[in-house]
Amino acid sequence: MIVVLTGGTGGAKFVDGLRQVVSAKELTIIVNTGDDLEWWGLYVSPDLDSITYVLAGVLSKERGWGVKGDTFFCLQAMGELGEPIWFHTGDRDLAVHLFRSKLLTQGKTLTEVTAEIAGKMGVQARILPMSDSRVETRVDTPVGELSFEEYFVQRWFQDPVKSVRLAGAADAEPAPGVIDAIMSASVVLLAPSNPVTSIGPILAVPGITNALKQTRAPVAAVSPIVGGAAVSGPAGILMASQALPVSIAGIAQVYREFLDILVVDTRDAQPAEELRRSGLRVHCAKTVMNTPDEKAALARQVLALVSGENAARAASDPS
Ligand code: GDP
């Protein structure tokens, strides 16, 4: 079983690659829910949606979020009613938010609802929210504390970031199946997702970091930082706000407690050499994914690396 920890953009591209090269039934995807928000009275989970859509083959490639070919009639009508429309939801996307909210109101858990939506969309991979408890990523800025979507979507991540707080994380529990999946995985992969606001909230759920330390599976991460900057989005700004270097060394620092292999871009060959001296296995690959072939090629390389690691471990410890 291949277990992936992910957010919804770089992570969705990586998952798109994996689904091309392995059977969906082999995949368990543990997804960040720190970006979840209430929108027009509905429960929206942007990363769960993106991962579900990409596995269902309906994620919009142009936008990188939402359903391909979607229409926006409801958004327009809500605007005419004077409602906020900065968070764009297409009509088909909205149906998923309505359906999720209805099932949650009936008392189902986010894990159950996520599985039901995935099943109805024909997804065969297992998608797990990191937790059924509410964990909220809050970004402190000079204009006040913002939710992640307010900071990222409404205000275009233009505000200086003072700090990031993961409200509710200390009291959260991993969703059912999360710890078991990590402990019984053959490999654990950290997608090239934002280390502070996508992977960070997952690691902050009590028990998950410990499971990553204890699992016998090799843990590999793909760096979202290429050439000293994020490929897209605010990862660099957010890492700097945590006093982390915006570099592959910064990524290695966040994951140091459990990481076995870091996959970085070929552009980072020189810092990779420096990082290797610290004892970490660092592999260079073409990690910027613009086409389906590039996504599949990266997924294949990462899987080959971890299966090589598994073979080496088996040879040195036949028990
Ligand atoms: P979010 O939930 O929208 O924040 O999405 P993620 O956390 O999954 O993805 C955001 C991260 O993906 C950013 O830090 C980007 O640098 C990274 N990213 C986006 N596209 C690529 C890519 O093609 N390759 C790599 N290596 N990273 C990428």
GROMACS .gro file of C-alpha atoms and ligand atoms in nm:
model
  347
    1MET     CA    1   0.000   0.000   0.000
    2ILE     CA    2   0.129   0.342  -0.101
    3VAL     CA    3   0.037   0.617   0.145
    4VAL     CA    4   0.056   0.981   0.038
    5LEU     CA    5   0.029   1.292   0.257
    6THR     CA    6  -0.087   1.590   0.056
    7GLY     CA    7  -0.245   1.932   0.006
    8GLY     CA    8  -0.441   2.025  -0.303
    9THR     CA    9  -0.218   2.183  -0.572
   10GLY     CA   10   0.137   2.044  -0.602
   11GLY     CA   11  -0.005   1.744  -0.419
   12ALA     CA   12  -0.285   1.696  -0.671
   13LYS     CA   13  -0.034   1.701  -0.957
   14PHE     CA   14   0.175   1.436  -0.785
   15VAL     CA   15  -0.132   1.220  -0.714
   16ASP     CA   16  -0.226   1.260  -1.081
   17GLY     CA   17   0.113   1.109  -1.168
   18LEU     CA   18   0.074   0.822  -0.923
   19ARG     CA   19  -0.271   0.729  -1.052
   20GLN     CA   20  -0.120   0.690  -1.398
   21VAL     CA   21   0.146   0.443  -1.289
   22VAL     CA   22  -0.011   0.230  -1.013
   23SER     CA   23  -0.351   0.078  -0.954
   24ALA     CA   24  -0.577   0.322  -0.769
   25LYS     CA   25  -0.658   0.046  -0.520
   26GLU     CA   26  -0.298   0.059  -0.396
   27LEU     CA   27  -0.327   0.426  -0.299
   28THR     CA   28  -0.429   0.573   0.036
   29ILE     CA   29  -0.423   0.952   0.032
   30ILE     CA   30  -0.419   1.141   0.363
   31VAL     CA   31  -0.537   1.493   0.298
   32ASN     CA   32  -0.496   1.827   0.475
   33THR     CA   33  -0.821   1.975   0.607
   34GLY     CA   34  -0.670   2.286   0.768
   35ASP     CA   35  -0.797   2.496   0.472
   36ASP     CA   36  -1.160   2.387   0.521
   37LEU     CA   37  -1.409   2.671   0.544
   38GLU     CA   38  -1.775   2.746   0.579
   39TRP     CA   39  -1.892   2.915   0.262
   40TRP     CA   40  -2.254   3.028   0.209
   41GLY     CA   41  -2.342   2.800   0.501
   42LEU     CA   42  -2.180   2.497   0.333
   43TYR     CA   43  -1.882   2.289   0.448
   44VAL     CA   44  -1.608   2.323   0.186
   45SER     CA   45  -1.288   2.116   0.198
   46PRO     CA   46  -1.069   2.248  -0.084
   47ASP     CA   47  -0.790   1.990  -0.064
   48LEU     CA   48  -1.023   1.691  -0.025
   49ASP     CA   49  -1.214   1.820  -0.328
   50SER     CA   50  -0.904   1.864  -0.545
   51ILE     CA   51  -0.774   1.517  -0.456
   52THR     CA   52  -1.114   1.357  -0.515
   53TYR     CA   53  -1.153   1.536  -0.849
   54VAL     CA   54  -0.803   1.447  -0.970
   55LEU     CA   55  -0.856   1.080  -0.884
   56ALA     CA   56  -1.196   1.090  -1.056
   57GLY     CA   57  -1.026   1.244  -1.362
   58VAL     CA   58  -1.240   1.560  -1.349
   59LEU     CA   59  -1.005   1.821  -1.195
   60SER     CA   60  -0.979   2.132  -1.412
   61LYS     CA   61  -0.624   2.136  -1.548
   62GLU     CA   62  -0.645   2.502  -1.650
   63ARG     CA   63  -0.745   2.628  -1.306
   64GLY     CA   64  -0.583   2.354  -1.095
   65TRP     CA   65  -0.899   2.348  -0.877
   66GLY     CA   66  -1.267   2.274  -0.932
   67VAL     CA   67  -1.434   2.055  -1.192
   68LYS     CA   68  -1.327   2.078  -1.556
   69GLY     CA   69  -1.582   2.242  -1.784
   70ASP     CA   70  -1.784   2.365  -1.485
   71THR     CA   71  -2.022   2.663  -1.511
   72PHE     CA   72  -2.053   2.946  -1.258
   73PHE     CA   73  -2.422   3.044  -1.273
   74CYS     CA   74  -2.478   3.009  -0.899
   75LEU     CA   75  -2.172   3.220  -0.820
   76GLN     CA   76  -2.303   3.495  -1.046
   77ALA     CA   77  -2.651   3.477  -0.891
   78MET     CA   78  -2.507   3.490  -0.538
   79GLY     CA   79  -2.311   3.800  -0.639
   80GLU     CA   80  -2.635   3.958  -0.761
   81LEU     CA   81  -2.783   3.883  -0.418
   82GLY     CA   82  -2.497   4.073  -0.259
   83GLU     CA   83  -2.319   3.766  -0.119
   84PRO     CA   84  -1.937   3.743  -0.118
   85ILE     CA   85  -1.803   3.572  -0.428
   86TRP     CA   86  -1.425   3.581  -0.377
   87PHE     CA   87  -1.412   3.205  -0.321
   88HIS     CA   88  -1.502   3.067  -0.662
   89THR     CA   89  -1.721   2.761  -0.663
   90GLY     CA   90  -1.850   2.619  -0.990
   91ASP     CA   91  -2.196   2.469  -1.014
   92ARG     CA   92  -2.087   2.103  -1.013
   93ASP     CA   93  -1.837   2.180  -0.738
   94LEU     CA   94  -2.122   2.337  -0.541
   95ALA     CA   95  -2.322   2.016  -0.570
   96VAL     CA   96  -2.040   1.836  -0.387
   97HIS     CA   97  -2.038   2.101  -0.112
   98LEU     CA   98  -2.418   2.072  -0.079
   99PHE     CA   99  -2.402   1.693  -0.065
  100ARG     CA  100  -2.115   1.692   0.188
  101SER     CA  101  -2.291   1.947   0.407
  102LYS     CA  102  -2.617   1.749   0.396
  103LEU     CA  103  -2.445   1.427   0.507
  104LEU     CA  104  -2.250   1.606   0.782
  105THR     CA  105  -2.575   1.759   0.910
  106GLN     CA  106  -2.719   1.406   0.922
  107GLY     CA  107  -2.439   1.316   1.164
  108LYS     CA  108  -2.193   1.139   0.935
  109THR     CA  109  -1.821   1.201   0.991
  110LEU     CA  110  -1.598   1.376   0.739
  111THR     CA  111  -1.423   1.040   0.679
  112GLU     CA  112  -1.756   0.872   0.597
  113VAL     CA  113  -1.872   1.157   0.378
  114THR     CA  114  -1.539   1.171   0.192
  115ALA     CA  115  -1.562   0.797   0.117
  116GLU     CA  116  -1.922   0.833   0.000
  117ILE     CA  117  -1.841   1.120  -0.236
  118ALA     CA  118  -1.534   0.939  -0.371
  119GLY     CA  119  -1.738   0.621  -0.426
  120LYS     CA  120  -2.009   0.809  -0.614
  121MET     CA  121  -1.745   0.971  -0.834
  122GLY     CA  122  -1.594   0.633  -0.920
  123VAL     CA  123  -1.272   0.682  -0.724
  124GLN     CA  124  -1.108   0.353  -0.625
  125ALA     CA  125  -0.824   0.498  -0.420
  126ARG     CA  126  -0.884   0.551  -0.049
  127ILE     CA  127  -0.908   0.917   0.048
  128LEU     CA  128  -0.884   1.001   0.418
  129PRO     CA  129  -0.911   1.344   0.578
  130MET     CA  130  -0.626   1.389   0.827
  131SER     CA  131  -0.883   1.422   1.105
  132ASP     CA  132  -1.257   1.430   1.167
  133SER     CA  133  -1.194   1.708   1.419
  134ARG     CA  134  -1.181   2.067   1.303
  135VAL     CA  135  -0.825   2.197   1.267
  136GLU     CA  136  -0.809   2.549   1.129
  137THR     CA  137  -0.499   2.705   0.976
  138ARG     CA  138  -0.493   3.070   1.088
  139VAL     CA  139  -0.251   3.321   0.938
  140ASP     CA  140  -0.159   3.621   1.152
  141THR     CA  141  -0.097   3.937   0.946
  142PRO     CA  142  -0.087   4.314   1.014
  143VAL     CA  143  -0.459   4.331   0.916
  144GLY     CA  144  -0.545   4.064   1.174
  145GLU     CA  145  -0.574   3.687   1.187
  146LEU     CA  146  -0.710   3.539   0.864
  147SER     CA  147  -0.831   3.194   0.770
  148PHE     CA  148  -0.603   3.029   0.514
  149GLU     CA  149  -0.852   3.089   0.230
  150GLU     CA  150  -0.896   3.455   0.329
  151TYR     CA  151  -0.518   3.495   0.324
  152PHE     CA  152  -0.461   3.291   0.006
  153VAL     CA  153  -0.766   3.340  -0.217
  154GLN     CA  154  -0.940   3.658  -0.098
  155ARG     CA  155  -0.623   3.863  -0.037
  156TRP     CA  156  -0.391   3.694  -0.290
  157PHE     CA  157  -0.130   3.619  -0.018
  158GLN     CA  158  -0.011   3.981  -0.032
  159ASP     CA  159  -0.009   4.042   0.347
  160PRO     CA  160   0.314   4.003   0.541
  161VAL     CA  161   0.286   3.693   0.760
  162LYS     CA  162   0.367   3.725   1.129
  163SER     CA  163   0.287   3.367   1.227
  164VAL     CA  164   0.074   3.063   1.148
  165ARG     CA  165  -0.146   2.894   1.407
  166LEU     CA  166  -0.313   2.554   1.368
  167ALA     CA  167  -0.621   2.609   1.584
  168GLY     CA  168  -0.763   2.288   1.730
  169ALA     CA  169  -0.467   2.071   1.631
  170ALA     CA  170  -0.358   1.985   1.985
  171ASP     CA  171  -0.703   1.837   2.062
  172ALA     CA  172  -0.756   1.667   1.726
  173GLU     CA  173  -0.743   1.295   1.665
  174PRO     CA  174  -0.625   1.131   1.344
  175ALA     CA  175  -0.920   1.018   1.131
  176PRO     CA  176  -0.997   0.646   1.155
  177GLY     CA  177  -0.755   0.453   0.935
  178VAL     CA  178  -0.483   0.721   0.919
  179ILE     CA  179  -0.241   0.571   1.172
  180ASP     CA  180  -0.305   0.213   1.051
  181ALA     CA  181  -0.241   0.319   0.692
  182ILE     CA  182   0.095   0.478   0.781
  183MET     CA  183   0.202   0.187   1.003
  184SER     CA  184   0.113  -0.081   0.748
  185ALA     CA  185   0.228   0.108   0.436
  186SER     CA  186   0.497  -0.027   0.209
  187VAL     CA  187   0.598   0.334   0.130
  188VAL     CA  188   0.495   0.674   0.262
  189LEU     CA  189   0.525   0.970   0.026
  190LEU     CA  190   0.500   1.339   0.113
  191ALA     CA  191   0.373   1.518  -0.196
  192PRO     CA  192   0.537   1.844  -0.309
  193SER     CA  193   0.289   2.037  -0.097
  194ASN     CA  194   0.324   2.344   0.121
  195PRO     CA  195   0.521   2.224   0.427
  196VAL     CA  196   0.364   2.486   0.658
  197THR     CA  197  -0.003   2.495   0.561
  198SER     CA  198  -0.063   2.160   0.385
  199ILE     CA  199   0.171   1.899   0.534
  200GLY     CA  200   0.218   2.103   0.856
  201PRO     CA  201  -0.144   2.062   0.973
  202ILE     CA  202  -0.131   1.685   0.901
  203LEU     CA  203   0.190   1.651   1.106
  204ALA     CA  204   0.035   1.857   1.386
  205VAL     CA  205  -0.248   1.607   1.445
  206PRO     CA  206  -0.129   1.418   1.754
  207GLY     CA  207  -0.004   1.070   1.667
  208ILE     CA  208   0.069   1.124   1.298
  209THR     CA  209   0.433   1.241   1.327
  210ASN     CA  210   0.496   0.958   1.569
  211ALA     CA  211   0.352   0.704   1.325
  212LEU     CA  212   0.582   0.843   1.054
  213LYS     CA  213   0.879   0.794   1.288
  214GLN     CA  214   0.774   0.440   1.378
  215THR     CA  215   0.656   0.296   1.048
  216ARG     CA  216   0.888   0.041   0.887
  217ALA     CA  217   0.805   0.189   0.548
  218PRO     CA  218   1.055   0.425   0.389
  219VAL     CA  219   0.935   0.785   0.399
  220ALA     CA  220   1.015   0.999   0.094
  221ALA     CA  221   0.924   1.360   0.021
  222VAL     CA  222   0.925   1.561  -0.301
  223SER     CA  223   1.036   1.920  -0.247
  224PRO     CA  224   0.785   2.193  -0.338
  225ILE     CA  225   1.080   2.437  -0.328
  226VAL     CA  226   1.274   2.447  -0.652
  227GLY     CA  227   1.575   2.675  -0.702
  228GLY     CA  228   1.514   2.854  -0.371
  229ALA     CA  229   1.148   2.942  -0.437
  230ALA     CA  230   0.805   2.779  -0.436
  231VAL     CA  231   0.688   2.658  -0.777
  232SER     CA  232   0.362   2.844  -0.702
  233GLY     CA  233   0.182   2.996  -0.405
  234PRO     CA  234   0.301   3.126  -0.068
  235ALA     CA  235   0.515   2.835   0.060
  236GLY     CA  236   0.830   3.052   0.055
  237ILE     CA  237   0.667   3.337   0.248
  238LEU     CA  238   0.518   3.095   0.500
  239MET     CA  239   0.846   2.907   0.549
  240ALA     CA  240   1.028   3.237   0.608
  241SER     CA  241   0.761   3.327   0.868
  242GLN     CA  242   0.864   3.011   1.057
  243ALA     CA  243   1.233   3.112   1.040
  244LEU     CA  244   1.295   2.827   0.795
  245PRO     CA  245   1.534   2.871   0.503
  246VAL     CA  246   1.341   2.881   0.174
  247SER     CA  247   1.541   2.598   0.023
  248ILE     CA  248   1.556   2.221   0.004
  249ALA     CA  249   1.745   2.240   0.337
  250GLY     CA  250   1.438   2.409   0.487
  251ILE     CA  251   1.217   2.125   0.360
  252ALA     CA  252   1.461   1.868   0.503
  253GLN     CA  253   1.450   2.054   0.836
  254VAL     CA  254   1.068   2.035   0.860
  255TYR     CA  255   1.067   1.660   0.789
  256ARG     CA  256   1.396   1.568   0.962
  257GLU     CA  257   1.236   1.354   1.235
  258PHE     CA  258   1.117   1.085   0.996
  259LEU     CA  259   1.246   1.151   0.643
  260ASP     CA  260   1.452   0.883   0.463
  261ILE     CA  261   1.471   1.023   0.110
  262LEU     CA  262   1.426   1.376  -0.024
  263VAL     CA  263   1.359   1.416  -0.395
  264VAL     CA  264   1.464   1.758  -0.522
  265ASP     CA  265   1.479   1.920  -0.861
  266THR     CA  266   1.785   1.881  -1.085
  267ARG     CA  267   1.820   2.261  -1.057
  268ASP     CA  268   1.908   2.203  -0.690
  269ALA     CA  269   2.197   1.965  -0.763
  270GLN     CA  270   2.447   2.179  -0.573
  271PRO     CA  271   2.247   2.233  -0.250
  272ALA     CA  272   2.155   1.862  -0.278
  273GLU     CA  273   2.525   1.776  -0.254
  274GLU     CA  274   2.554   1.988   0.062
  275LEU     CA  275   2.247   1.825   0.212
  276ARG     CA  276   2.384   1.476   0.144
  277ARG     CA  277   2.677   1.560   0.369
  278SER     CA  278   2.428   1.581   0.657
  279GLY     CA  279   2.354   1.212   0.597
  280LEU     CA  280   2.017   1.243   0.423
  281ARG     CA  281   1.954   1.053   0.099
  282VAL     CA  282   1.883   1.321  -0.160
  283HIS     CA  283   1.785   1.235  -0.515
  284CYS     CA  284   1.767   1.479  -0.806
  285ALA     CA  285   1.488   1.448  -1.061
  286LYS     CA  286   1.282   1.670  -1.285
  287THR     CA  287   1.019   1.765  -1.029
  288VAL     CA  288   0.831   2.046  -1.206
  289MET     CA  289   0.521   1.882  -1.351
  290ASN     CA  290   0.347   2.054  -1.637
  291THR     CA  291   0.224   1.763  -1.846
  292PRO     CA  292   0.068   1.421  -1.774
  293ASP     CA  293   0.394   1.258  -1.888
  294GLU     CA  294   0.604   1.467  -1.649
  295LYS     CA  295   0.370   1.377  -1.363
  296ALA     CA  296   0.390   1.006  -1.447
  297ALA     CA  297   0.770   1.019  -1.488
  298LEU     CA  298   0.818   1.176  -1.144
  299ALA     CA  299   0.580   0.925  -0.982
  300ARG     CA  300   0.770   0.637  -1.146
  301GLN     CA  301   1.108   0.767  -1.028
  302VAL     CA  302   0.993   0.821  -0.670
  303LEU     CA  303   0.840   0.472  -0.657
  304ALA     CA  304   1.157   0.318  -0.801
  305LEU     CA  305   1.364   0.493  -0.534
  306VAL     CA  306   1.151   0.373  -0.245
  307SER     CA  307   1.127   0.020  -0.378
  308GLY     CA  308   1.508   0.021  -0.406
  309GLU     CA  309   1.519   0.134  -0.043
  310ASN     CA  310   1.279  -0.147   0.056
  311ALA     CA  311   1.493  -0.404  -0.129
  312ALA     CA  312   1.810  -0.276   0.042
  313ARG     CA  313   1.641  -0.296   0.383
  314ALA     CA  314   1.516  -0.648   0.315
  315ALA     CA  315   1.867  -0.757   0.212
  316SER     CA  316   2.026  -0.616   0.527
  317ASP     CA  317   1.752  -0.748   0.761
  318PRO     CA  318   1.613  -1.080   0.633
  319SER     CA  319   1.387  -1.110   0.943
  320GDP     P1  320  -0.251   2.390  -0.154
  320GDP     O1  321  -0.337   2.301  -0.071
  320GDP     O2  322  -0.324   2.460  -0.265
  320GDP     O3  323  -0.161   2.481  -0.075
  320GDP     O4  324  -0.158   2.289  -0.236
  320GDP     P2  325  -0.028   2.206  -0.202
  320GDP     O5  326   0.023   2.238  -0.067
  320GDP     O6  327  -0.052   2.064  -0.238
  320GDP     O7  328   0.069   2.264  -0.313
  320GDP     C1  329   0.134   2.387  -0.303
  320GDP     C2  330   0.281   2.364  -0.328
  320GDP     O8  331   0.296   2.291  -0.449
  320GDP     C3  332   0.361   2.491  -0.349
  320GDP     O9  333   0.450   2.503  -0.243
  320GDP     C4  334   0.434   2.471  -0.482
  320GDP    O10  335   0.570   2.510  -0.474
  320GDP     C5  336   0.421   2.324  -0.506
  320GDP     N1  337   0.412   2.286  -0.646
  320GDP     C6  338   0.317   2.322  -0.735
  320GDP     N2  339   0.343   2.266  -0.855
  320GDP     C7  340   0.458   2.194  -0.841
  320GDP     C8  341   0.537   2.115  -0.930
  320GDP    O11  342   0.505   2.096  -1.048
  320GDP     N3  343   0.649   2.058  -0.877
  320GDP     C9  344   0.688   2.076  -0.747
  320GDP     N4  345   0.800   2.018  -0.705
  320GDP     N5  346   0.616   2.150  -0.661
  320GDP    C10  347   0.503   2.208  -0.707
   0.00000   0.00000   0.00000
